[in-house]
Every structure is written in C-alpha cells, then in structure tokens.
Amino acid sequence: MNRRQFLRWGGGAVVVALAGFAVFRGRRGAPADDDWAGPLFDDRFAAYARERAGDERKLRVALEKKGVLKRETGVDAARVRELARSDALVAYGDFTYTKTELQLYALAWLRQRHRAMPAPGVPE
Amino acid sequence: MSLVESVEGRRYDLVIIGGGVAGISVALQLADGGRTVLIVESGSDRSDAAIQALASVEAEGDLSAEHFASHSQRVFGGTSNIWGGFCTVLERRSFLTGGWPIDYEELSGYYPAAAEILDLPEESYRDPTQPLCGSAGVVYKPFFQSSTRFGKKYLGSFAAHETIDVLLRHTATRLVHSSRRVRAVSVVPSLGGSAFDIEAGRFVLAAGGLGNPRLLLQSGLGESRAVGRYMMEHPHVSNAGWLELDARCIRPAMEALRSERYHALQISSEECVERGIPSFSVQFHDGAGQANLLGERVETLRSSLFIRAEMRPARTNRFSLLDGDAPTGPKGYVHLRLPARDALLHVWDVLSELLLRGGVGRMSPLKPKLRIGAGGHLLGTTRMGDDARSSVVDADARVHGAGNLYVTGSSVFPHAGAANPTYTIVALAVRLGRHLAAQGEGEWR
C-alpha cells in the first residue's frame, strides 16, 4: 500500500467512523436541548409519566419516528394535529387525548423533571 | 271590552283553544284582518292553584306526574310564565332526512316574525350558527335570551282589541263535529258551572303537548290515529362532564355575535345525518385557562357542560285518558321513557372525537353516573306528517280528515331536535295564523 492508497483508505475509514457515530448518537436520542419540554410541562400528566419513567428513551424514539419531535426544531405541532385525525384516543384523568399527545406530554414531564433535579454533589 | 265573561249565542270566525305562546301567536296574525277571534283559556290572568290542578296526570316511566303537570300551565300566557327564555332555531337535521313534511326553508322563513314576537335579536335567525376552525362537524350554536311573558305582554292589547276576544277560566271539553267538520266547542267554567257550546268557522287547538291530544281524545277524534303517541321530551343533563376549547378557535365564533346569549356547541346537522345520530347540544360558560392541546400550550376556555339532547319518537311513549267523568274531562295518563345513558354516551363520544380530531378542544369522558332530567318540553303528541296512520296533522297543521280543525304548538313536532322549542312553536304558529288569514271568504264559511 503506497502513501496515496493509505490516505484514501484512511480517509474512507474516518468517514465511515464519523457516520457510524452519528447513527449511534441518533439512536441514543435527541441532543440534551429539551427546551421544547418546558411549555408542555404540566403536572396533570405526572401519573401517566411516572408509569413510563423507565421508557423515556422509547417515548423519545417513538415521537421522533412519528415526526412529532425533531432534533432541530423541537415539537412539530402541525404533525401532532395531522396525526390526531387517525390517532387512537385515550381517556386519561379528566379528559380525552390522542395517544401521541400523551406520549409527548409524558416525555415533557419527565425531561423537565430531570432538569429540575440538582446535579449530584451540587449544593441546593 | 274583549275580556269576555260569556260568549253564549255568539259565533266566531275562529276559536283558539289555549291562551299560551302558540295560541297568542296565531291570534296576532289575525289581528288586522277583521276576522272575529276568540281565545279560550282554561286558566286566569294569574296562576290559580285550583285551576292548575286540572292539569294533573298520572305518570309512569322516567318522569314524575308533577313534571308533566307543572309544564302544562293553565294560565294566560301558558308556560311563558315560568320559562327560562332559551331560544334557538330548530336544527335542520330531521328535515334533511324527511322527518318533517315541510322543507326547512318553509319553517325558517317564519323565524323573523317569531323573533319580533319574542323580542329576540336579528342574530337569532340571521346567524344562528357559527363555524369553528378545523372542525366542520361541530358548530357554535348559542341560545338567545327572551324575557317575554306572553300573558303580561299581550293580554292588555287583546282586551282593547275590536275583533279578538279572550274568555278566561273556561275549559274546552269536547269538539262537536259531524261530516268531517267541527261545528262548535263545548266549554265549561273551569271551577264549576254549566257547559255551553261556542260555534265558529275554524278551530285551532293550542293547548300544549297534553291539552291538544286530550281534547282530540275527549272528542272521539283520536281513536284510530297517532293522537297522544310518539311523545317526546328533551333529555337534559347538568354537569355531565368537562370541556376545554382552544381560545383561538372558539373566541372568534363567540365574538362574531353581540347579543346576549348562552354559549353552546352542537354537532352539525350534516354530521348528524351522516352518522345517523340525533341532534345534540352542550352548553358551556366562559372560563379562561391554559392547557396543552395537540402539542402546544394554548389559552383555553374551560367549562363544565350541560347537555340538551334529542330523543327519537317512539310510539310507546304516549299520553292517554284514564276513566272518569269529571266536568272538565277525565284525568290524563303519561308513559314516557327517556333515553338511557348509553344512548347519550355514544353521541357524547362523537362530539368529543370531532372536537379533538378537528383541533378545537377536548372533552372529558361522560360522567359514569348521570341524573338524566328533562326540559319540560312536551312534544310530538299530535305530530305533523303526510301519513294519517302515523301522524295527526298534515303539512298545513290541519287534522287529517277534519276540514276546519288545526293544531299548533310543540305537539305537532314530529321530531324534537335538541333546541328548546318555543322559538319554533311561535314560528309554526305564525305560519298557521298567516295561512288562516290568507284563506278566502268562501273557505271560512
């Protein structure tokens, strides 16, 4: 392998590695920026969210797959409305919601709660 | 003086039996035509317990005997003496499916005149519904407020009128008829006295949902017809559940109208027809809040809900007469079953789904335990229709087979809608009054 071949193969490997890392990150979920969650945080959904506290990643992936939650722009409300036309309806608490709404509000509640928790070792 | 004490020996062009909302509205249409009109009212110009007792019935089913008696007011002005004044036009739904023998436009053409009688704003007939963003299946259809007490408003003008007489404290007991024509009505003083006949060229029964079939049955004019059958009420449920509406959607509809009104949402008539469901209305009040709706935090209007529903006509729901020989006639009997919670639940869920899928707002589930009451609207007992086997009056409100006998009031409704009926009662009475007023001289003989 001459120097030129080495650089070509090496460059390709770097590209593949970077792409793989991006896919890996994508699977792990959106970036830590959860600003979208603040406005949707509502204690009305606390019970629903607590029951799904262990499935937070699943919730996020499901919402991303539906196109409801986007890394760049947060919640796509137009997409939630679009889905509402055929989404399953669920009675929860005092009202009826679409399934997607409940997933979104549960995730918002969980994310916001994490943010509100003090970091370990940081005095309150 | 047109508040007469006795009419013996007199003959009128028209006798109206019942001095309530419907009877007064018919009389007003004949006030200028020179026709001599007599209104016979069982009650007085103010409530009298002894006369009101004549309205008592026995009842089986879901409503008490007191319910029916208290909504059959024997006093001049009828139930307008006790009403809440809720007015909105009847839904188009049952007209779209042939439930009425007239077109909706035929009825709605009389709402402007009815609005004048009821002191309602133009908006009540010009803009009875407002669309909502996002949901074609639901409309804003408020109730307008009338404070008209018919007795108080019209008795004075009738007392001074040259051709309209009012006979109070006399109860009609029988229509005297032969050869398919009514010749006279027998009346008796409500609190006792001798009976006598009053002759006329035309007769209009305007004695309410129980009084109209009663007189037909007492006169032998109801045995083979639907008289007293297909009785309906308006199921009402207070505090049935909750509603949250997107303020961006509901406020423009609410603010498009300026008149005093009670807010309400209704499944549109077209949607009801498509889904095969009866009319259904929920009243709400204005309470501001915030909530999540379809992925956004929005300003909302939050309220508890009051249901006004339509019940389907059923032949088994009926008014009939018990045995007896009291001077004013035998006691009445009512059998009425209201729809069960499950019937309301289905329509509630439809409304809930339409609101949420349309992005307008959300409702709570219907409360599991409901007290289903009724609006005090006694409807359908002399229903209008083309077929004499299943109806009592034709499209002109004339009793099938009786040339000069008409019926008006809530009893002619073949379908009740969800709207409080008074506005439509007055519209139909105006229609009948004008129909009579337009009849040529030959037809009055």
PDB file of C-alpha atoms in Angstrom, chain A residues 5-124:
ATOM      1  CA  GLN A   5      -3.684   4.391  -1.126  1.00  0.00           C
ATOM      2  CA  PHE A   6      -3.165   4.642   2.613  1.00  0.00           C
ATOM      3  CA  LEU A   7      -4.626   8.155   2.666  1.00  0.00           C
ATOM      4  CA  ARG A   8      -7.603   7.077   0.533  1.00  0.00           C
ATOM      5  CA  TRP A   9      -8.404   4.086   2.729  1.00  0.00           C
ATOM      6  CA  GLY A  10      -7.716   6.016   5.910  1.00  0.00           C
ATOM      7  CA  GLY A  11      -9.977   8.893   4.833  1.00  0.00           C
ATOM      8  CA  GLY A  12     -12.733   6.432   3.989  1.00  0.00           C
ATOM      9  CA  ALA A  13     -12.396   4.800   7.394  1.00  0.00           C
ATOM     10  CA  VAL A  14     -12.698   8.180   9.112  1.00  0.00           C
ATOM     11  CA  VAL A  15     -15.840   8.975   7.115  1.00  0.00           C
ATOM     12  CA  VAL A  16     -17.373   5.603   7.988  1.00  0.00           C
ATOM     13  CA  ALA A  17     -16.483   6.069  11.648  1.00  0.00           C
ATOM     14  CA  LEU A  18     -17.986   9.522  11.780  1.00  0.00           C
ATOM     15  CA  ALA A  19     -21.146   8.327  10.041  1.00  0.00           C
ATOM     16  CA  GLY A  20     -21.408   5.442  12.447  1.00  0.00           C
ATOM     17  CA  PHE A  21     -21.057   7.747  15.393  1.00  0.00           C
ATOM     18  CA  ALA A  22     -23.780   9.968  14.006  1.00  0.00           C
ATOM     19  CA  VAL A  23     -26.105   6.962  13.630  1.00  0.00           C
ATOM     20  CA  PHE A  24     -25.230   5.847  17.134  1.00  0.00           C
ATOM     21  CA  ARG A  25     -25.987   9.285  18.513  1.00  0.00           C
ATOM     22  CA  GLY A  26     -29.213   9.355  16.607  1.00  0.00           C
ATOM     23  CA  ARG A  27     -30.261   6.067  18.133  1.00  0.00           C
ATOM     24  CA  ARG A  28     -29.466   7.333  21.554  1.00  0.00           C
ATOM     25  CA  GLY A  29     -31.829  10.233  21.007  1.00  0.00           C
ATOM     26  CA  ALA A  30     -32.011  13.963  20.524  1.00  0.00           C
ATOM     27  CA  PRO A  31     -29.434  16.292  21.940  1.00  0.00           C
ATOM     28  CA  ALA A  32     -29.680  17.389  25.504  1.00  0.00           C
ATOM     29  CA  ASP A  33     -31.512  20.557  24.495  1.00  0.00           C
ATOM     30  CA  ASP A  34     -35.054  19.912  25.782  1.00  0.00           C
ATOM     31  CA  ASP A  35     -36.309  23.464  25.664  1.00  0.00           C
ATOM     32  CA  TRP A  36     -39.473  22.215  23.984  1.00  0.00           C
ATOM     33  CA  ALA A  37     -40.415  20.367  27.170  1.00  0.00           C
ATOM     34  CA  GLY A  38     -40.813  23.439  29.368  1.00  0.00           C
ATOM     35  CA  PRO A  39     -44.002  24.867  27.849  1.00  0.00           C
ATOM     36  CA  LEU A  40     -45.650  21.421  27.772  1.00  0.00           C
ATOM     37  CA  PHE A  41     -44.740  20.532  31.344  1.00  0.00           C
ATOM     38  CA  ASP A  42     -47.991  20.035  33.240  1.00  0.00           C
ATOM     39  CA  ASP A  43     -48.490  18.132  36.473  1.00  0.00           C
ATOM     40  CA  ARG A  44     -51.752  16.855  35.039  1.00  0.00           C
ATOM     41  CA  PHE A  45     -49.601  14.239  33.300  1.00  0.00           C
ATOM     42  CA  ALA A  46     -47.458  13.282  36.281  1.00  0.00           C
ATOM     43  CA  ALA A  47     -49.123   9.931  36.902  1.00  0.00           C
ATOM     44  CA  TYR A  48     -49.020   8.945  33.246  1.00  0.00           C
ATOM     45  CA  ALA A  49     -45.372   9.995  33.009  1.00  0.00           C
ATOM     46  CA  ARG A  50     -44.245   8.268  36.198  1.00  0.00           C
ATOM     47  CA  GLU A  51     -45.621   4.976  34.911  1.00  0.00           C
ATOM     48  CA  ARG A  52     -43.372   5.410  31.876  1.00  0.00           C
ATOM     49  CA  ALA A  53     -40.286   6.723  33.638  1.00  0.00           C
ATOM     50  CA  GLY A  54     -38.295   3.642  32.601  1.00  0.00           C
ATOM     51  CA  ASP A  55     -39.358   4.026  28.969  1.00  0.00           C
ATOM     52  CA  GLU A  56     -38.196   7.562  28.430  1.00  0.00           C
ATOM     53  CA  ARG A  57     -35.908   6.596  25.591  1.00  0.00           C
ATOM     54  CA  LYS A  58     -38.657   4.553  23.965  1.00  0.00           C
ATOM     55  CA  LEU A  59     -41.019   7.515  24.193  1.00  0.00           C
ATOM     56  CA  ARG A  60     -38.491   9.778  22.548  1.00  0.00           C
ATOM     57  CA  VAL A  61     -37.755   7.322  19.748  1.00  0.00           C
ATOM     58  CA  ALA A  62     -41.474   6.775  19.143  1.00  0.00           C
ATOM     59  CA  LEU A  63     -42.126  10.506  18.907  1.00  0.00           C
ATOM     60  CA  GLU A  64     -39.158  11.027  16.621  1.00  0.00           C
ATOM     61  CA  LYS A  65     -40.320   8.198  14.376  1.00  0.00           C
ATOM     62  CA  LYS A  66     -43.731   9.807  14.126  1.00  0.00           C
ATOM     63  CA  GLY A  67     -42.130  13.076  13.131  1.00  0.00           C
ATOM     64  CA  VAL A  68     -43.568  14.800  16.182  1.00  0.00           C
ATOM     65  CA  LEU A  69     -40.254  15.536  17.882  1.00  0.00           C
ATOM     66  CA  LYS A  70     -37.414  16.928  15.787  1.00  0.00           C
ATOM     67  CA  ARG A  71     -33.864  17.478  16.844  1.00  0.00           C
ATOM     68  CA  GLU A  72     -33.585  20.856  15.234  1.00  0.00           C
ATOM     69  CA  THR A  73     -36.943  22.389  15.920  1.00  0.00           C
ATOM     70  CA  GLY A  74     -38.460  20.531  18.860  1.00  0.00           C
ATOM     71  CA  VAL A  75     -42.177  19.732  18.714  1.00  0.00           C
ATOM     72  CA  ASP A  76     -43.921  19.822  15.359  1.00  0.00           C
ATOM     73  CA  ALA A  77     -47.462  20.740  16.459  1.00  0.00           C
ATOM     74  CA  ALA A  78     -48.732  20.595  12.898  1.00  0.00           C
ATOM     75  CA  ARG A  79     -47.666  16.964  12.788  1.00  0.00           C
ATOM     76  CA  VAL A  80     -49.472  16.283  16.086  1.00  0.00           C
ATOM     77  CA  ARG A  81     -52.648  17.763  14.566  1.00  0.00           C
ATOM     78  CA  GLU A  82     -52.199  15.717  11.435  1.00  0.00           C
ATOM     79  CA  LEU A  83     -51.805  12.526  13.438  1.00  0.00           C
ATOM     80  CA  ALA A  84     -54.835  13.426  15.565  1.00  0.00           C
ATOM     81  CA  ARG A  85     -57.131  12.704  12.636  1.00  0.00           C
ATOM     82  CA  SER A  86     -56.450   8.992  12.951  1.00  0.00           C
ATOM     83  CA  ASP A  87     -54.635   8.543  16.249  1.00  0.00           C
ATOM     84  CA  ALA A  88     -56.055   6.347  18.994  1.00  0.00           C
ATOM     85  CA  LEU A  89     -57.964   8.328  21.627  1.00  0.00           C
ATOM     86  CA  VAL A  90     -57.233   7.692  25.271  1.00  0.00           C
ATOM     87  CA  ALA A  91     -59.206   8.789  28.338  1.00  0.00           C
ATOM     88  CA  TYR A  92     -56.793   9.995  30.976  1.00  0.00           C
ATOM     89  CA  GLY A  93     -57.606  11.948  34.115  1.00  0.00           C
ATOM     90  CA  ASP A  94     -60.425  14.355  33.363  1.00  0.00           C
ATOM     91  CA  PHE A  95     -60.066  14.428  29.601  1.00  0.00           C
ATOM     92  CA  THR A  96     -59.559  12.559  26.364  1.00  0.00           C
ATOM     93  CA  TYR A  97     -56.248  12.800  24.478  1.00  0.00           C
ATOM     94  CA  THR A  98     -54.658  11.363  21.401  1.00  0.00           C
ATOM     95  CA  LYS A  99     -52.100   8.684  22.150  1.00  0.00           C
ATOM     96  CA  THR A 100     -49.342  10.824  20.632  1.00  0.00           C
ATOM     97  CA  GLU A 101     -50.258  13.760  22.840  1.00  0.00           C
ATOM     98  CA  LEU A 102     -49.993  11.677  25.961  1.00  0.00           C
ATOM     99  CA  GLN A 103     -46.608  10.316  24.907  1.00  0.00           C
ATOM    100  CA  LEU A 104     -45.412  13.850  24.243  1.00  0.00           C
ATOM    101  CA  TYR A 105     -46.720  15.301  27.489  1.00  0.00           C
ATOM    102  CA  ALA A 106     -45.312  12.376  29.458  1.00  0.00           C
ATOM    103  CA  LEU A 107     -41.886  12.896  27.922  1.00  0.00           C
ATOM    104  CA  ALA A 108     -42.118  16.632  28.550  1.00  0.00           C
ATOM    105  CA  TRP A 109     -42.925  15.968  32.170  1.00  0.00           C
ATOM    106  CA  LEU A 110     -40.021  13.514  32.562  1.00  0.00           C
ATOM    107  CA  ARG A 111     -37.475  15.755  30.813  1.00  0.00           C
ATOM    108  CA  GLN A 112     -38.495  18.797  32.740  1.00  0.00           C
ATOM    109  CA  ARG A 113     -38.322  16.909  35.989  1.00  0.00           C
ATOM    110  CA  HIS A 114     -34.780  15.776  35.215  1.00  0.00           C
ATOM    111  CA  ARG A 115     -33.795  19.357  34.569  1.00  0.00           C
ATOM    112  CA  ALA A 116     -35.271  20.470  37.846  1.00  0.00           C
ATOM    113  CA  MET A 117     -33.205  17.922  39.781  1.00  0.00           C
ATOM    114  CA  PRO A 118     -29.950  19.232  41.219  1.00  0.00           C
ATOM    115  CA  ALA A 119     -26.798  17.694  39.799  1.00  0.00           C
ATOM    116  CA  PRO A 120     -25.105  15.215  42.162  1.00  0.00           C
ATOM    117  CA  GLY A 121     -22.792  16.973  44.584  1.00  0.00           C
ATOM    118  CA  VAL A 122     -24.152  20.417  43.796  1.00  0.00           C
ATOM    119  CA  PRO A 123     -25.440  22.065  46.969  1.00  0.00           C
ATOM    120  CA  GLU A 124     -29.074  23.140  46.725  1.00  0.00           C
TER     121      GLU A 124
END
